[in-house]
Short mmCIF file of C-alpha atoms in Angstrom, two decimals:
data_model
loop_
_atom_site.label_atom_id
_atom_site.label_comp_id
_atom_site.label_asym_id
_atom_site.label_seq_id
_atom_site.Cartn_x
_atom_site.Cartn_y
_atom_site.Cartn_z
CA MET A 1 -15.32 3.15 3.00
CA GLY A 2 -13.25 6.68 3.84
CA ASP A 3 -13.68 4.43 7.37
CA LEU A 4 -12.53 1.08 6.97
CA LEU A 5 -9.94 2.61 5.14
CA GLN A 6 -8.39 5.37 7.75
CA LEU A 7 -8.81 1.79 10.24
CA VAL A 8 -6.37 -0.26 8.10
CA GLU A 9 -4.60 2.20 7.95
CA ALA A 10 -3.82 3.48 11.99
CA ARG A 11 -3.75 -0.90 12.20
CA LEU A 12 -0.89 -0.79 9.61
CA HIS A 13 0.50 2.44 12.15
CA SER A 14 0.18 0.88 15.25
CA THR A 15 2.17 -2.22 13.81
CA PHE A 16 5.06 -0.50 12.06
CA GLY A 17 5.65 3.11 13.20
CA GLU A 18 5.12 6.25 10.79
CA ARG A 19 4.78 4.72 7.75
CA HIS A 20 7.97 7.06 5.23
CA SER A 21 6.77 6.91 1.63
CA ARG A 22 2.86 6.13 -0.44
CA ALA A 23 2.53 5.78 -4.04
CA ALA A 24 -0.74 5.31 -5.47
CA VAL A 25 -2.20 2.76 -8.06
CA THR A 26 -6.02 3.07 -10.42
CA PHE A 27 -6.32 0.63 -12.87
CA LEU A 28 -8.40 1.71 -14.93
CA GLY A 29 -12.06 0.05 -13.47
CA THR A 30 -11.16 -0.89 -10.52
CA ASP A 31 -10.29 1.43 -7.19
CA ARG A 32 -7.47 3.14 -6.44
CA ILE A 33 -4.75 1.01 -4.33
CA GLU A 34 -1.59 2.89 -2.63
CA VAL A 35 1.16 1.56 -1.52
CA LEU A 36 2.50 2.74 2.33
CA ARG A 37 6.18 2.06 3.23
CA PHE A 38 7.45 1.35 6.45
CA VAL A 39 10.61 1.52 7.74
CA ASP A 40 12.50 -1.08 10.06
CA GLY A 41 15.60 -1.07 10.72
CA ASP A 42 17.42 -3.18 7.44
CA VAL A 43 13.93 -3.86 6.82
CA LEU A 44 11.09 -2.02 4.09
CA ARG A 45 7.62 -3.48 4.88
CA TYR A 46 5.26 -2.26 1.92
CA ALA A 47 1.35 -2.76 2.74
CA THR A 48 -1.05 -2.30 0.59
CA LEU A 49 -4.27 -0.12 0.95
CA GLY A 50 -7.73 -0.61 -0.96
CA MET A 51 -7.95 -3.98 -1.38
CA SER A 52 -10.49 -4.59 1.98
CA ARG A 53 -12.80 -1.53 0.27
CA GLN A 54 -14.49 -4.19 -1.07
CA PRO A 55 -14.85 -8.24 0.47
CA MET A 56 -13.82 -10.19 -2.69
CA SER A 57 -16.09 -12.58 -3.76
CA ASP A 58 -16.53 -16.39 -5.39
CA PRO A 59 -16.20 -16.00 -9.25
CA LEU A 60 -18.45 -17.84 -9.98
CA ALA A 61 -21.24 -16.69 -7.60
CA THR A 62 -24.52 -15.03 -10.06
CA VAL A 63 -24.53 -11.98 -7.42
CA ALA A 64 -21.21 -10.70 -5.73
CA ASP A 65 -22.59 -9.27 -1.82
CA PRO A 66 -21.74 -6.14 -1.29
CA LEU A 67 -20.54 -6.59 2.63
CA ARG A 68 -19.67 -9.85 3.04
CA GLY A 69 -17.08 -11.86 2.35
CA PRO A 70 -13.40 -11.79 3.17
CA ARG A 71 -11.14 -8.66 2.84
CA ALA A 72 -7.26 -8.54 2.74
CA GLU A 73 -4.34 -6.55 2.40
CA LEU A 74 -0.89 -7.56 1.36
CA VAL A 75 2.23 -6.56 3.40
CA LEU A 76 5.79 -7.62 1.66
CA SER A 77 8.50 -7.21 3.71
CA VAL A 78 12.49 -7.17 2.11
CA ARG A 79 15.44 -6.04 2.85
CA ALA A 80 16.52 -2.84 1.86
CA GLY A 81 20.24 -1.75 -0.18
CA LEU A 82 20.75 -4.79 -2.18
CA ALA A 83 17.71 -3.73 -4.92
CA PRO A 84 16.27 -1.66 -6.09
CA VAL A 85 12.99 -2.86 -4.22
CA ASP A 86 11.11 0.62 -4.41
CA GLN A 87 9.94 -1.04 -7.34
CA VAL A 88 7.38 -3.38 -6.43
CA LEU A 89 5.12 -0.20 -6.10
CA ARG A 90 3.44 -0.50 -9.16
CA PRO A 91 3.45 -5.02 -9.11
CA LEU A 92 2.36 -5.21 -5.05
CA ALA A 93 -1.20 -3.17 -6.70
CA VAL A 94 -1.51 -4.81 -9.24
CA LEU A 95 -2.04 -8.08 -7.09
CA ALA A 96 -4.56 -6.41 -4.92
CA ALA A 97 -6.15 -4.90 -7.66
CA SER A 98 -6.22 -9.15 -8.49
CA PRO A 99 -10.06 -9.44 -6.80
CA GLN A 100 -11.51 -7.19 -8.50
CA VAL A 101 -9.58 -7.26 -11.95
CA GLU A 102 -9.25 -10.80 -12.20
CA GLY A 103 -12.27 -11.39 -9.77
CA VAL A 104 -9.62 -14.65 -7.81
CA VAL A 105 -10.42 -14.77 -4.29
CA VAL A 106 -6.86 -14.67 -2.20
CA ALA A 107 -6.39 -17.04 0.84
CA PRO A 108 -3.14 -18.28 1.89
CA GLY A 109 -1.16 -20.44 -0.10
CA ALA A 110 -2.72 -19.08 -3.18
CA SER A 111 -0.26 -17.81 -5.25
CA LEU A 112 0.02 -14.44 -7.23
CA ASP A 113 1.48 -13.94 -10.31
CA VAL A 114 2.68 -10.01 -12.12
CA GLY A 115 4.18 -11.82 -15.19
CA GLY A 116 7.72 -9.92 -14.34
CA PRO A 117 9.94 -9.65 -12.27
CA LEU A 118 9.25 -7.63 -9.43
CA TRP A 119 11.39 -5.68 -9.01
CA THR A 120 14.55 -4.51 -11.82
CA ASP A 121 16.35 -8.50 -12.04
CA ALA A 122 14.93 -9.42 -9.23
CA PRO A 123 14.99 -13.56 -9.35
CA PHE A 124 10.97 -13.14 -8.74
CA SER A 125 7.61 -13.09 -10.26
CA ALA A 126 5.08 -14.38 -8.17
CA VAL A 127 4.65 -14.37 -4.35
CA LEU A 128 3.15 -17.79 -1.51
CA VAL A 129 0.70 -16.09 -0.02
CA ALA A 130 0.88 -16.73 4.15
CA GLU A 131 -1.25 -17.08 6.87
CA SER A 132 -2.74 -13.71 8.15
CA GLY A 133 -2.54 -12.99 12.35
CA GLY A 134 1.24 -13.12 12.59
CA LEU A 135 3.12 -9.84 11.53
CA VAL A 136 -0.26 -8.09 11.71
CA GLU A 137 -3.23 -9.01 13.90
CA ASP A 138 -6.98 -8.96 12.03
CA LEU A 139 -8.76 -6.20 11.68
CA ALA A 140 -12.59 -6.99 13.15
CA LEU A 141 -15.28 -5.13 12.35
CA GLU A 142 -18.42 -4.82 13.08
CA ASP A 143 -20.97 -6.76 11.91
CA PRO A 144 -21.78 -8.95 8.40
CA LEU A 145 -17.93 -6.97 7.52
CA ASP A 146 -15.69 -9.83 7.54
CA PRO A 147 -11.93 -9.18 9.28
CA VAL A 148 -9.66 -7.78 6.99
CA ARG A 149 -7.24 -10.14 6.92
CA PHE A 150 -3.22 -8.85 6.46
CA PHE A 151 -1.79 -11.37 3.89
CA PRO A 152 2.10 -11.42 4.22
CA VAL A 153 3.15 -12.71 0.06
CA LEU A 154 6.25 -14.77 0.59
CA PRO A 155 8.93 -13.95 -3.44
CA MET A 156 9.25 -17.37 -5.48
CA THR A 157 11.61 -18.10 -7.98
CA SER A 158 9.96 -19.40 -10.58
CA ASN A 159 11.08 -23.59 -10.20
CA GLU A 160 9.77 -22.21 -6.89
CA ALA A 161 6.74 -20.97 -7.46
CA ALA A 162 6.06 -24.09 -10.43
CA TRP A 163 7.36 -26.55 -7.24
CA LYS A 164 4.10 -25.03 -5.16
CA ARG A 165 2.17 -25.75 -7.98
CA VAL A 166 2.58 -29.41 -7.59
CA HIS A 167 3.23 -29.71 -3.89
CA GLY A 168 1.27 -26.54 -2.25
CA GLY A 169 2.28 -24.20 -0.60
CA ALA A 170 3.37 -25.38 2.63
CA ALA A 171 5.49 -28.15 1.38
CA LEU A 172 7.36 -24.70 -0.05
CA GLN A 173 7.17 -23.39 2.90
CA GLU A 174 8.14 -26.54 5.21
CA ARG A 175 11.17 -26.75 2.02
CA TRP A 176 11.69 -22.87 3.33
CA LEU A 177 12.37 -23.67 7.22
CA LYS A 178 14.18 -26.73 6.20
CA TYR A 179 17.07 -24.74 4.69
CA GLY A 180 16.79 -21.79 6.69
CA THR A 181 15.70 -19.45 3.73
CA ASP A 182 16.47 -15.77 4.39
CA LEU A 183 12.51 -14.56 2.19
CA ARG A 184 13.91 -11.20 3.30
CA ASP A 185 16.72 -11.16 0.94
CA PRO A 186 15.83 -9.46 -2.56
CA LEU A 187 19.24 -11.62 -4.01
CA ARG A 188 18.60 -15.12 -2.31
CA ALA A 189 18.59 -17.80 -4.73
CA SER A 190 16.22 -21.01 -4.88
CA VAL A 191 15.46 -23.45 -2.26
CA PRO A 192 17.51 -26.54 -3.28
CA LEU A 193 13.97 -28.92 -4.34
CA ALA A 194 15.66 -32.27 -4.57
CA ASP A 195 16.60 -34.04 -2.20
#
């Protein structure tokens, strides 16, 4: 699967330019996950590399298909200089390892929670998985492999995560749009959740 990850990394470089740093995290019983850091003006972009190595499979399936199934990587965008956001490397790798560790299939509208702040004093411990294709184009692979999708992950406050569980991800995204929420602001407050 080395070739697959080379293709994934090439897609990230063609979208964001040269990476500024990379970190690797290995969890017991899982494949290595790397997080690449790109600088785009005052925005830092963190992209996982390694989550797509294996297809995600239904945790209820009796046998996991080694070739077929959705493949994905995660991309987080956040403004630089306002908070120690480089501390997000390990939490982001934890989220990327969740299909291997917990047998979850990551898809748009899903919530992923790390159980603690994404960085020191961050008001966020969870992210909302957004639709792929907008920020980084999906990477088509040869049959029978599914394409690699690059899912933007949007940090949620604990109040937003609780509200999303009741009303759904689409409703939360509509609220963010309605109030002009800057989702790249690492210090932002929760969007108003009651009218």
